[in-house]
Structures are given as structure tokens and as C-alpha cells.
Amino acid sequence: MYLEVNDLTVDFHTEDGVVHAVGGLSFEVERGSTLGIVGESGSGKSVTNLAVLGLHNPETAQISGSITLDGQELLTASRSTMERLRGNKIAMIFQDPLTSLSPFHTVGAQIAEVYRKHKGVSRSVARDRAIEMLDRVGIPQPKLRVDEYPHQFSGGMRQRAMIAMALVCDPGLLIADEPTTALDVTVQAQILDLLRELQEQTGTAIILVTHDLGVVASTAHEVLVMYAGRAVERGTMREVLREPRHPYTWGLLGSMPSLRQAVDEPLRPVRGTPPSLINVPRGCPFHPRCDFMELLGREVCTGERPELSPHRGHGDACYLPLKQKTEIRERAAGKETT
Amino acid sequence: MLRFLIRRVLGAAVILLVISAVTFFLFYAIPADPARLACGKVCPPETLEQARRNLGIDQPLLVQFVSWLSGIFVGRDYEGLGHCPAPCLGFSFVNKAPVFETIMDRMPVTIALTLGAAVIFLIFGVATGIVAALRQGKPLDKVASVASLIGASVQIYFVGTLAMYLFVYQTQVFSQPKYVPITEDPLGWFNGLLLPWLVLALIFTANYTRITRSTMVENLNEDYVRTARAKGMSGRSVVLRFALRGTLTPVITIFGVDLGTLIGGAIITETTFGLQGIGRLAVRAVDYSDLPTLMATVVLAAGAIVLMNVVVDSLYAVIDPRVRLS
């Protein structure tokens, strides 16, 4: 496995108490494959990725567990080691390309400086590389646009430039944190296509953070559903989207508009609000919002915290027997089609 | 960019014209008779009349203003006093010399005082601001914020006088402040101005520390700063190349205002340290009802501020490409 995250825990010490942003999270990403991480805001998706990049402030964040990239442990790596890896082996693209690109530097300069920093090449070589990258991500007239500033680019172009910047050193791992959220729908599809195409060419492993299940369906090979800083379901894209097992995943899928649904039928959002990460609910963190607790009884759901099971393949963190989950899902599906 | 500059300079010229006019009519409306002052203690009516004619104040106000204005560009002849070459800002009957000469005589003092102090407070203020922002909440940050609070609260006549007492009269750490032209004796120039520079800088630094710190704290949380980190930029380059860039705009803004104000006359500083600059000249002009000189110092002060505004606006465009293009 290219990236292995084991039992990752990230706590933040704040004035209000300790925020348990991520607790005991494990996942893996292979070269050439895309892992979609799905969850509501505050489910720990971004915190996890910033931990992989080593971008948390060590004074406020307490991180434990293990993150290895190509066999190299990242959590204990020195600052200079991480600086050498960031932008070079691990790259990240962010949600809002306008605020994520420096308004003071030309797009070309921002791309070239990454290449210069990590490859130690001359200015002119780096500039040529920046033009080549802009061309690769589909920016027309790259020789002219290389000297323009981000505010002269359109939203989609900015995200393309961001991708060019992230991929300039051919990183083994690309983390895309909601890369299409700030873009309109047609541009979204273009950007996702671009990512897929570049992945085929380079074999980069991608972590795609999103709360948009449509994005997951079109892009991810594997899916990890997160809730309150924990993995609640994991499997291939087909498994998780077609045969979801965890009540939270059902909730997420139910809150998605579908073509089969009548136009006037209201969306069903997941009941309740995301839990406080300072006082994470005992037992299954989802139990206060779960519609199926009475099937198991409060004692079970608030007892020991469920782990992902089975350990490999399609697994979820819920005590409901698999048979019962399948029945519930099929009954719901039947209701929807009739 | 050129069009922008031309527009700004024209705008500045209009503002200066308006300020000159307002000042002129305001000053010449007050019941002081420059001719009486010019004519001396024993002043027979005919001599007074002659003095009025010589000074041109027997003319209507509007005519006076126009001749004052044209004097700046083509010079003026004063009957019995001689020629006042362009740029002529009037003739001081107190100093018995063209005002422009006196101003040029005093200008180096004020400029040396201002620029020397400005270099210190700009560099020192921005540097402490950056350090404070990076050490947010740490002892160093707290020391810096207490120090800048003190710096912002004290007045120059207090610190200046105290510094003079402690470091000049009691311990002779610094030499007595005085102005020696740099062309005559560079070391003497430096020594003579060092204490005023430091005192002035002490007071102004506080503001720069505060503004740099707060904008820097904001900028360090900007997405593009996070991006710079995410692409492996070293800590120093993240701070200096990315975060600092956005901090420069507010710093330049107050720097322009401060510099303009100080060049217009650091009245209290010059008085405290006994330096014969523009500020002192203005105060003296008030004391002696020396209207031409006073008028010139007011227009000069306004000009300094207007000029600094144009400079600052142009610098915005240099710092931030978004300003350049819109």
C-alpha cells in the first residue's frame, strides 16, 4: 500500500476543552487508485488530510497513531523532511482556488517555485515546466497565461492551475479537499475528468474529500464514510453506494436528490445535528441520530464503541446484524420504486 | 498605470489649489496688518502706506491671491524690497527675505529628522510586528504589545524631555541634539540627530508593531499561506514572501500619512530638541504674525500629505496586482 494510516487520533486543546477531531482512524490508499472520503462538515475529513501533510500546529494539535507513505513514517518525520515531501511526494489541492492561490504572484511563478524548490532546477527550466503543466491541465495559451495573476483566471481555470501546481513534481499522493465545491456543475465535471485523466497518466494515488456523493460515484474507487472523526463504513465505491450498511450512510444517501424521486417530494436530511467533538457521544457516536437504535437497544448502542467489521473489504461500524441491515435496505428500496 | 498616475497628480494639484485659496482668505481676513509690522516701531502714516503698496496688500484680496499664485511660477517684484525669484511663496517682512529661501534653509533639518526616524520606526515596527505575530500569545508577544501600548500612550514632549535630561544632561550618552549639514560633517550630522530619531521612532514604532502584528496574524491564516506550506515552502519564505506581502498595504497606508505629517512639520519634536526645522518656522511665523511664511508652511504641509498620498496609491499598485488592473 502506498499510503497507510493506522489508528490516527488528532486532538486539539482549546479553551473549551479537548476537541477529538479524529479518533482511531485507519485507511489505505493504493497507487493509481482514488479513495473518496465522505462525511458532513466537522467529521474530521480535512483534519485527517492536514495530518497526512503534517500541517497541524504541533502546539495545539496532539497527533498519535501512524501514517506511512511508501513505508516512510510521516508523524515522526522532522520538519525539513516534511518540507521536502510536501509539494513533491504529497500534494494538496484546496476547495477555493481563488483564496488558495496567492493574489500577489503570477500563476506561473507559483507553479514554478514548487518545481524549483524540490527539483533544484534553474528559473527558466521551472518556467518551461510551468507552461508545460498549464498546457497539460488544459489551459489555453499557456505561454501567455503563465504570466497572469489568479484573479485574471476564471474559477475553473484557477482550479486547473491549482492542479497544475499540485502535480508539477509528479507526486505519489494527491489530496483533493473538496476540489469542486466552489465551482459550478459543468466545471465540476471537467475538473473531475481532468483528475481522472491525469491519474491514468501518472498513477498518482488520490484522496478525494467531499460531501458530494455524486462526485464519489464518478471518481472514487474506494470509499470511506466518516462520522465524528471515525470511519463508519468502508468499501469499494459500488459496495458503499449500492449496498450501504451503516445507518449514517443510509441517511447520507437518503438526503441526496434522485431522478426517480418526485420533484415535490421533500429531501430527507439526516435527522438531528452533528455531534460535539468535545463530548463525543458514548458508544456509537451516531446513536443520538440513529433511527434503528430500538432494534438493538440503547445499552448496546451506548456501550462499547463499534469498530469497522469485517476487518477487510466492505465493513461498517454498526452492531446491527448484516442480515437485518440488508432487509432494511431492501425494504427501503422497494418503497422507493413503488 | 501612467494614466492612473497622471490622474492622481492632477487631482493632487486641484486639492493643493483649493487648500491654498482657503488658507489665503482665512489668514488675510484676520485683523493683523503686516504692513504695520513691516514698517517698524515708529511708523508715520505715509511710510505705512508705502509699506502696504510694497507688500501689495493695498490690492483687493482676489488680486493678492492671484499674484501670490503666479509668483510661485514666475516670481514677483516687491517695490522697495527687490525681486523674489520663482518659486516665490511671498516675502517675509519679519525675516526680510523671500519665504522660499527660508523654507529651503529649514527643509533639510525636517527632512533629515523625519526620514532618519522613519527608517528606524518602519523597520523596527514591522520586524517586531512580525515576530509578535509568529509568537502569538507567547511572552515575547505580550512584551511587544505592552511596549507598544506604552509607546502609543506617551507624548513626545514627555519622552523627549526625559531623554534629554537622562541621556544628555545627566549622562552625556548622546550629544546635544543639533543640526549639522551632512555635507559638512556626516558624523556630526548623525550624532546631532540620533537622539531625536530614537525618541520619535520610539513613539511611532508602536503603531507599526500593532498594525503589522494584527494583519500578519490574519494573513497567516489565509488559504494561500496554507497552500504555500502545503507545497513545501520553508517557514521563512512562507512568512516573508506570502504572509508579509498582504501586510504591506496597511503599513504603507499609515506610513504615508505619518511621513506626510512629519515633513509638514514635526513641531513638538523640533521644539523639544531645539531643531530649527519647518515646524519651528511655522510656530515662529504664528508668533510674529508672519503671514507669508505661515501661509507657505501650511501649503507645504498640505503638499507633503497630498504627495505622500499619491506615492502610497502608486505603491498599492506595485504591491497588489489586483489594484494594478482594476
XYZ file of C-alpha atoms in Angstrom:
664
model
C 0.000 0.000 0.000
C 1.262 3.461 -0.837
C -0.341 5.375 1.993
C -1.253 3.627 5.224
C -2.978 5.420 8.050
C -3.227 3.440 11.256
C -5.192 4.325 14.339
C -4.816 8.045 13.665
C -6.025 10.233 16.505
C -5.979 14.035 16.386
C -6.976 16.063 19.440
C -6.981 19.835 19.705
C -6.577 21.537 23.036
C -8.842 24.555 23.132
C -10.174 26.836 25.827
C -13.490 24.969 25.771
C -11.875 21.581 26.230
C -10.230 18.901 24.151
C -11.692 18.575 20.660
C -11.487 14.961 19.498
C -11.361 15.724 15.810
C -10.211 12.297 14.653
C -10.286 9.094 16.721
C -8.713 5.770 15.811
C -8.961 6.215 12.050
C -7.339 3.684 9.730
C -7.358 3.534 5.950
C -5.141 2.773 2.993
C -4.694 4.116 -0.494
C -3.036 2.267 -3.334
C -1.081 3.812 -6.174
C -3.307 4.668 -9.071
C -6.478 4.432 -7.046
C -8.794 7.047 -5.599
C -10.183 6.967 -2.101
C -13.257 9.094 -1.563
C -13.631 10.342 1.994
C -17.210 11.350 2.652
C -18.850 12.963 5.637
C -20.555 16.061 6.945
C -18.653 19.193 7.887
C -16.719 18.563 11.071
C -16.458 14.827 10.522
C -12.667 15.036 10.528
C -12.015 14.766 6.799
C -9.871 17.834 6.438
C -8.154 17.339 9.779
C -7.070 13.887 8.613
C -5.587 15.266 5.423
C -3.776 18.089 7.116
C -2.294 15.435 9.428
C -1.033 13.498 6.406
C 0.633 16.679 5.156
C 1.953 17.474 8.621
C 0.323 20.896 8.556
C -1.169 20.899 12.034
C 0.276 23.285 14.569
C 2.192 20.976 16.931
C 1.397 23.282 19.824
C -2.355 22.886 19.598
C -2.793 19.526 17.876
C -1.940 16.272 19.569
C -1.491 13.543 16.983
C -0.933 9.854 17.575
C -1.042 6.669 15.548
C 0.892 6.137 12.370
C 0.889 7.484 8.827
C 3.301 5.865 6.391
C 3.912 6.940 2.826
C 5.744 4.355 0.733
C 6.949 2.812 4.007
C 8.196 6.086 5.486
C 6.646 7.190 8.773
C 5.353 10.753 8.494
C 4.173 11.520 12.007
C 7.657 11.343 13.483
C 9.419 12.827 10.462
C 11.426 16.013 11.004
C 10.199 19.371 9.822
C 12.715 19.529 6.988
C 11.793 16.005 5.853
C 8.149 17.029 5.709
C 9.052 20.191 3.805
C 10.862 18.032 1.264
C 7.856 15.706 0.938
C 5.167 18.355 0.730
C 4.528 19.517 -2.792
C 6.928 16.858 -4.006
C 5.621 13.427 -2.900
C 2.350 14.590 -1.330
C 0.453 17.436 -2.895
C -2.834 19.014 -1.987
C -5.484 20.991 -3.783
C -7.979 23.007 -1.841
C -11.615 23.877 -2.032
C -11.491 27.509 -3.039
C -8.916 28.111 -5.748
C -9.302 31.883 -5.533
C -8.258 32.230 -1.920
C -5.841 29.308 -2.132
C -3.668 30.911 -4.776
C -1.563 33.870 -3.765
C -3.039 37.069 -5.233
C 0.412 38.648 -5.285
C 2.247 36.226 -7.543
C 1.665 35.150 -11.121
C 0.191 31.720 -11.658
C 3.369 30.668 -13.434
C 5.587 31.827 -10.588
C 3.508 29.878 -8.084
C 3.836 26.697 -10.104
C 7.493 27.195 -10.975
C 8.573 27.824 -7.412
C 7.404 24.369 -6.305
C 9.428 22.753 -9.064
C 12.480 24.859 -8.304
C 12.257 24.153 -4.605
C 12.030 20.386 -4.952
C 13.997 19.696 -8.103
C 16.660 22.368 -7.730
C 16.381 23.467 -11.340
C 17.020 26.896 -12.862
C 14.359 29.555 -13.209
C 13.967 29.081 -16.935
C 13.632 25.295 -16.665
C 10.993 25.737 -13.951
C 9.146 28.277 -16.072
C 9.110 25.922 -19.049
C 7.800 23.226 -16.752
C 5.055 25.561 -15.506
C 3.986 26.255 -19.083
C 4.006 22.516 -19.806
C 1.848 21.851 -16.733
C -0.636 24.585 -17.635
C -0.901 23.012 -21.047
C -1.428 19.565 -19.523
C -4.298 20.717 -17.339
C -5.967 22.230 -20.368
C -5.326 25.936 -20.018
C -5.331 27.534 -23.463
C -2.404 29.745 -24.475
C -0.256 28.599 -21.555
C 2.669 30.755 -22.701
C 0.582 33.870 -22.146
C -1.402 32.743 -19.133
C 1.751 31.765 -17.264
C 2.403 35.446 -16.532
C -1.120 36.245 -15.433
C -2.419 36.545 -11.915
C -5.050 34.262 -10.372
C -7.718 36.978 -10.447
C -7.390 37.072 -14.237
C -8.404 33.396 -14.365
C -11.933 32.048 -14.214
C -12.943 29.755 -11.339
C -12.444 26.568 -13.317
C -9.137 27.827 -14.724
C -7.937 28.620 -11.227
C -8.666 25.112 -10.069
C -6.852 23.786 -13.133
C -3.876 25.971 -12.234
C -4.085 24.633 -8.687
C -3.985 21.095 -10.056
C -1.026 22.004 -12.267
C 0.745 23.325 -9.197
C -0.043 20.201 -7.194
C 1.124 17.815 -9.886
C 4.201 19.716 -11.073
C 6.586 17.399 -9.195
C 4.694 14.186 -10.079
C 3.621 13.441 -6.507
C 2.771 9.898 -5.470
C -0.209 11.106 -3.463
C -2.622 13.874 -4.275
C -5.062 15.066 -1.653
C -8.003 16.909 -3.132
C -10.015 18.608 -0.419
C -13.454 19.333 -1.881
C -11.859 20.367 -5.185
C -15.144 21.061 -6.922
C -17.311 22.527 -4.173
C -16.632 26.141 -5.157
C -17.202 25.505 -8.874
C -20.366 25.349 -10.904
C -21.636 21.982 -12.022
C -20.328 21.836 -15.593
C -16.895 22.959 -14.477
C -17.072 20.365 -11.678
C -17.395 17.566 -14.198
C -14.491 18.925 -16.242
C -12.234 19.101 -13.215
C -13.117 15.554 -12.127
C -12.466 14.289 -15.655
C -9.138 16.053 -15.627
C -8.160 14.471 -12.317
C -9.112 11.027 -13.616
C -7.197 11.539 -16.825
C -4.065 12.742 -15.043
C -4.288 9.819 -12.660
C -4.320 7.390 -15.573
C -1.204 9.048 -16.953
C 0.783 9.282 -13.739
C -0.564 6.572 -11.434
C -0.942 9.027 -8.586
C -2.908 7.890 -5.571
C -5.715 10.316 -4.829
C -7.619 11.077 -1.672
C -10.757 12.921 -2.650
C -12.501 14.610 0.217
C -16.076 15.528 -0.488
C -19.552 15.648 0.909
C -20.938 15.177 -2.566
C -21.818 11.528 -3.171
C -22.212 12.248 -6.872
C -18.542 13.186 -7.026
C -17.668 9.968 -5.209
C -19.729 7.881 -7.612
C -17.994 9.337 -10.641
C -14.456 9.405 -9.357
C -13.635 7.148 -6.397
C -12.582 3.519 -6.413
C -12.821 3.094 -2.670
C -14.982 4.997 -0.223
C -14.543 5.840 3.424
C -17.530 7.301 5.235
C -16.572 9.354 8.260
C -18.688 10.440 11.168
C -17.479 12.361 14.230
C -13.838 11.726 13.390
C -14.301 7.990 12.872
C -14.732 5.650 9.956
C -18.281 4.277 9.975
C -18.190 2.491 6.639
C -15.559 1.457 4.159
C -15.628 -0.432 0.889
C -15.414 -0.098 -2.841
C -17.451 2.663 -4.424
C -20.046 0.160 -5.701
C -20.340 -1.608 -2.368
C -20.848 1.527 -0.350
C -23.180 3.299 -2.758
C -25.206 0.255 -3.862
C -25.279 -1.778 -0.677
C -24.691 0.718 2.092
C -24.697 -0.897 5.508
C -24.349 1.834 8.058
C -27.449 3.821 9.101
C -25.462 7.027 8.677
C -24.585 6.131 5.085
C -28.290 5.415 4.510
C -29.017 8.837 5.860
C -26.450 10.461 3.573
C -27.800 8.656 0.533
C -31.364 9.484 1.530
C -30.505 13.167 1.679
C -29.403 13.086 -1.946
C -31.909 14.107 -4.597
C -32.505 11.352 -7.112
C -34.050 11.336 -10.551
C -36.553 8.696 -9.516
C -37.803 10.906 -6.754
C -40.832 13.078 -7.430
C -39.910 16.744 -7.747
C -42.164 17.838 -4.902
C -41.031 15.104 -2.549
C -39.014 16.761 0.203
C -35.387 15.758 0.693
C -34.776 13.747 3.801
C -31.848 15.260 5.631
C -30.093 13.233 8.309
C -32.116 13.922 11.449
C -30.507 15.985 14.228
C -27.217 17.855 14.177
C -23.602 16.674 14.014
C -22.286 15.836 17.467
C -19.989 17.994 19.527
C -16.428 16.821 19.115
C -15.649 17.851 22.671
C -18.228 15.479 24.153
C -18.412 12.756 21.531
C -21.483 10.570 22.294
C -20.666 7.391 24.205
C -20.677 4.134 22.307
C -21.646 4.542 18.681
C -21.230 8.286 18.049
C -24.183 8.193 15.647
C -26.689 6.767 18.160
C -28.401 10.088 19.061
C -29.416 10.493 15.409
C -29.991 6.852 14.544
C -33.493 5.623 13.633
C -32.639 1.990 14.278
C -31.441 2.114 17.867
C -34.546 0.380 19.224
C -33.683 -2.700 17.154
C -30.584 -3.183 19.275
C -31.470 -1.357 22.459
C -29.890 1.713 23.964
C -27.472 -0.352 26.092
C -25.843 -1.860 23.024
C -25.576 1.382 21.102
C -24.206 3.385 24.041
C -21.952 0.587 25.265
C -18.661 -0.191 23.677
C -17.827 1.784 20.541
C -18.376 -0.378 17.422
C -15.341 -0.956 15.187
C -15.338 -1.451 11.435
C -16.321 -5.052 10.760
C -15.389 -7.162 8.949
C -11.788 -6.023 9.158
C -11.115 -6.222 5.423
C -13.274 -5.452 2.427
C -16.689 -3.876 2.815
C -17.081 -3.107 6.502
C -19.127 -0.848 8.734
C -19.207 0.167 12.369
C -22.706 -0.849 13.498
C -23.906 -3.664 15.756
C -26.943 -4.475 13.598
C -26.532 -7.959 12.080
C -25.723 -7.880 8.394
C -28.911 -9.775 7.521
C -31.094 -7.229 9.221
C -29.275 -4.358 7.515
C -29.835 -5.963 4.131
C -33.545 -6.369 4.904
C -33.945 -2.769 5.988
C -32.150 -1.554 2.888
C -34.213 -3.719 0.546
C -37.458 -2.689 2.175
C -36.476 0.989 1.737
C -35.511 0.401 -1.881
C -38.835 -1.352 -2.526
C -40.728 1.559 -1.061
C -38.857 3.976 -3.276
C -39.612 2.152 -6.528
C -43.323 1.589 -5.857
C -0.511 52.833 -14.868
C 0.679 56.095 -16.481
C -2.887 57.299 -16.878
C -3.551 56.443 -13.272
C -0.540 58.490 -12.198
C -1.446 61.479 -14.343
C -4.963 61.453 -12.966
C -3.679 61.303 -9.411
C -1.179 64.127 -9.916
C -3.820 66.371 -11.494
C -6.170 65.597 -8.624
C -3.428 66.459 -6.161
C -2.832 69.800 -7.901
C -6.506 70.710 -7.604
C -6.544 69.821 -3.922
C -3.482 71.984 -3.319
C -5.063 74.905 -5.138
C -8.179 74.670 -3.013
C -6.171 74.421 0.198
C -4.060 77.436 -0.807
C -7.139 79.503 -1.573
C -8.906 78.621 1.676
C -5.788 79.266 3.714
C -5.085 82.509 1.945
C -8.505 84.013 2.501
C -8.639 82.714 6.044
C -5.293 84.227 7.013
C -5.671 87.508 5.254
C -9.085 88.002 6.774
C -7.662 88.147 10.288
C -7.092 91.628 11.622
C -3.319 91.750 11.534
C -1.639 94.377 9.479
C 1.574 93.026 8.028
C 2.483 96.468 6.839
C 2.490 97.807 10.367
C 4.826 95.035 11.440
C 6.977 95.569 8.406
C 7.229 99.259 8.923
C 8.742 99.223 12.371
C 8.108 100.896 15.733
C 7.855 104.471 14.672
C 5.602 104.413 11.677
C 4.396 107.606 10.055
C 1.201 107.105 8.029
C 2.888 107.740 4.716
C 5.565 105.103 5.413
C 2.812 102.694 6.373
C 1.022 103.446 3.124
C 4.274 102.896 1.261
C 4.812 99.565 3.039
C 1.306 98.476 2.108
C 1.970 99.232 -1.502
C 5.312 97.482 -1.345
C 3.744 94.346 0.042
C 0.884 94.547 -2.390
C -1.723 94.453 0.378
C -3.430 97.606 -0.797
C -4.922 95.493 -3.589
C -8.216 93.551 -3.329
C -7.843 90.041 -1.804
C -8.522 88.247 -5.049
C -5.814 90.165 -6.860
C -3.452 89.431 -3.995
C -4.187 85.744 -4.221
C -3.637 85.688 -7.958
C -0.312 87.468 -7.656
C 0.667 85.098 -4.830
C -0.211 82.150 -7.033
C 1.532 83.458 -10.142
C 4.579 84.301 -8.033
C 5.097 80.584 -7.483
C 5.574 80.079 -11.196
C 7.083 83.317 -12.480
C 8.417 85.149 -9.429
C 7.392 88.551 -8.119
C 8.813 92.003 -7.757
C 8.300 93.797 -4.468
C 8.643 97.535 -4.713
C 11.441 98.650 -2.464
C 12.201 95.104 -1.372
C 13.567 93.682 -4.583
C 12.896 90.725 -6.779
C 11.572 87.443 -5.380
C 12.517 84.758 -7.913
C 10.242 81.840 -8.801
C 9.129 79.824 -6.991
C 8.129 82.791 -4.893
C 5.981 81.998 -1.905
C 5.868 85.585 -0.769
C 8.251 87.892 1.034
C 8.654 87.700 4.769
C 8.910 91.128 6.319
C 9.960 89.504 9.576
C 12.892 87.617 8.125
C 13.475 90.269 5.464
C 13.892 87.505 2.899
C 11.821 85.614 0.369
C 9.868 82.895 2.186
C 11.073 80.230 -0.184
C 14.680 80.873 0.831
C 13.888 80.423 4.499
C 11.909 77.271 3.778
C 14.749 75.785 1.757
C 17.062 76.699 4.580
C 14.958 74.842 7.135
C 13.792 71.962 4.970
C 16.907 69.765 5.288
C 16.506 69.745 9.075
C 12.933 68.487 8.950
C 13.619 66.010 6.170
C 16.680 64.583 7.908
C 14.773 64.315 11.172
C 11.750 62.683 9.518
C 13.497 60.253 7.209
C 16.005 59.116 9.823
C 13.255 58.397 12.330
C 11.042 56.864 9.627
C 13.702 54.353 8.622
C 14.034 53.277 12.254
C 10.340 53.060 13.084
C 9.363 51.374 9.851
C 11.982 48.634 10.026
C 11.774 48.147 13.749
C 7.984 48.348 13.918
C 7.386 45.877 11.099
C 10.026 43.489 12.420
C 8.607 43.426 15.954
C 5.120 43.082 14.497
C 6.139 40.009 12.512
C 7.909 38.446 15.472
C 4.919 39.143 17.736
C 2.546 37.586 15.210
C 4.687 34.473 14.932
C 4.958 34.168 18.715
C 1.250 34.796 19.265
C 0.363 34.548 22.922
C 3.982 33.869 23.928
C 5.890 36.078 26.396
C 7.620 37.936 23.550
C 4.263 38.824 22.002
C 2.982 40.085 25.335
C 6.091 42.171 25.929
C 5.690 43.661 22.460
C 2.042 44.515 22.993
C 2.653 46.115 26.400
C 5.601 48.041 24.963
C 3.575 49.293 22.021
C 0.741 50.288 24.324
C 3.199 52.362 26.348
C 4.772 53.723 23.180
C 1.388 54.738 21.829
C 0.372 56.443 25.058
C 3.393 58.604 25.829
C 3.889 62.012 24.298
C 6.978 63.319 22.630
C 7.351 66.291 24.949
C 7.415 63.881 27.869
C 9.750 61.214 26.480
C 11.826 63.773 24.652
C 12.352 65.926 27.693
C 13.031 62.891 29.858
C 15.528 61.537 27.336
C 17.251 64.907 27.125
C 17.523 65.052 30.904
C 18.768 61.465 31.342
C 20.967 60.952 28.318
C 22.239 64.409 27.538
C 22.383 66.449 30.727
C 22.924 63.672 33.274
C 24.995 61.038 31.499
C 26.114 62.556 28.207
C 25.374 59.262 26.415
C 24.101 61.322 23.494
C 25.400 64.662 22.374
C 23.178 67.734 22.490
C 20.765 67.485 19.545
C 21.656 69.907 16.785
C 21.617 70.053 13.053
C 24.876 69.966 11.134
C 24.552 69.662 7.343
C 25.549 66.183 6.221
C 27.809 67.660 3.555
C 29.853 69.428 6.192
C 30.255 66.688 8.780
C 28.434 63.386 8.293
C 29.342 62.071 11.727
C 28.249 65.293 13.408
C 25.012 65.153 11.410
C 24.377 61.620 12.642
C 25.296 62.335 16.283
C 23.272 65.508 16.387
C 20.107 63.782 15.183
C 20.446 60.376 16.817
C 18.514 61.153 19.996
C 15.604 62.913 18.209
C 15.422 59.995 15.762
C 15.265 57.438 18.528
C 12.668 59.323 20.549
C 10.494 59.952 17.518
C 10.898 56.338 16.416
C 10.003 55.073 19.888
C 6.644 56.760 19.670
C 5.847 55.819 16.099
C 7.117 52.229 16.254
C 4.215 51.215 18.483
C 1.673 51.852 15.771
C 3.582 49.829 13.205
C 4.054 46.938 15.582
C 0.341 46.806 16.285
C -0.774 47.041 12.695
C 1.825 44.613 11.398
C 1.006 42.129 14.121
C -2.741 42.149 13.598
C -2.644 41.960 9.793
C 0.082 39.351 9.943
C -1.991 37.180 12.287
C -4.852 37.467 9.804
C -2.661 36.732 6.806
C -1.032 33.709 8.384
C -4.497 32.154 8.409
C -5.107 32.906 4.747
C -5.695 29.983 2.443
C -2.832 30.924 0.162
C -0.416 30.839 3.077
C -1.627 27.323 3.843
C -1.128 26.461 0.168
C 2.436 27.761 0.344
C 3.053 25.455 3.301
C 1.335 22.573 1.537
C 3.702 22.877 -1.366
C 6.741 22.608 0.856
C 7.850 26.241 1.128
C 10.126 26.779 4.088
C 8.761 28.597 7.122
C 10.756 31.736 6.412
C 9.668 32.007 2.815
C 6.049 31.422 3.809
C 6.243 34.348 6.218
C 8.288 36.771 4.141
C 7.110 36.036 0.612
C 3.475 35.252 1.241
C 2.131 36.465 4.570
C 4.138 39.698 4.706
C 3.067 40.773 1.235
C -0.519 41.257 2.324
C 0.610 43.096 5.431
C 2.402 45.782 3.459
C -0.738 47.548 2.251
C -1.996 48.812 5.640
C 1.571 49.533 6.755
C 2.272 51.659 3.678
C -1.002 53.487 4.234
C -0.142 54.728 7.698
C 3.473 55.234 6.715
C 2.390 57.658 4.006
C 0.228 59.623 6.411
C 2.938 59.709 9.093
C 5.654 60.743 6.690
C 3.495 63.461 5.176
C 2.566 64.804 8.597
C 6.144 64.769 9.833
C 7.554 66.513 6.760
C 4.848 69.120 7.131
C 6.459 69.947 10.433
C 7.361 67.915 13.460
C 6.507 70.934 15.566
C 6.724 69.422 19.028
C 9.759 67.287 18.277
C 11.662 70.192 16.812
C 10.738 72.373 19.745
C 11.691 69.740 22.310
C 15.107 69.221 20.782
C 15.697 72.777 19.656
C 15.999 71.896 15.974
C 15.331 74.707 13.519
C 13.061 72.907 11.085
C 9.819 73.733 9.322
C 7.769 73.133 12.449
C 9.682 75.749 14.403
C 9.435 78.111 11.475
C 5.661 77.744 11.470
C 5.392 78.400 15.201
C 7.577 81.473 14.906
C 5.512 82.697 11.981
C 2.408 82.487 14.143
C 4.106 84.374 16.969
C 5.175 87.208 14.675
C 2.028 87.224 12.523
C 4.355 86.480 9.623
C 1.540 85.650 7.234
C 3.529 84.844 4.066
C 5.703 82.374 5.959
C 2.757 80.857 7.768
C 0.856 80.544 4.521
C 3.844 78.795 2.943
C 4.260 76.318 5.781
C 0.571 75.402 5.677
C 0.651 74.861 1.923
C 3.878 72.895 2.308
C 2.350 70.635 4.961
C -0.694 70.046 2.806
C 1.544 69.412 -0.185
C 3.564 66.836 1.736
C 0.439 64.917 2.698
C -1.058 65.096 -0.786
C 2.227 63.985 -2.328
C 2.545 61.052 0.076
C -0.982 60.024 -0.809
C -0.101 59.844 -4.483
C 3.040 57.882 -3.652
C 1.082 55.477 -1.436
C -1.589 54.943 -4.069
C 1.070 54.121 -6.618
C 2.733 51.740 -4.200
C -0.538 49.850 -3.717
C -0.388 49.010 -7.381
C 3.173 47.782 -7.036
C 2.289 45.588 -4.063
C -1.017 44.208 -5.217
C -1.553 43.262 -8.867
C -5.317 43.325 -8.328
C -5.146 47.099 -7.832
C -2.992 47.489 -10.936
C -5.537 46.001 -13.263
C -8.829 47.248 -11.977
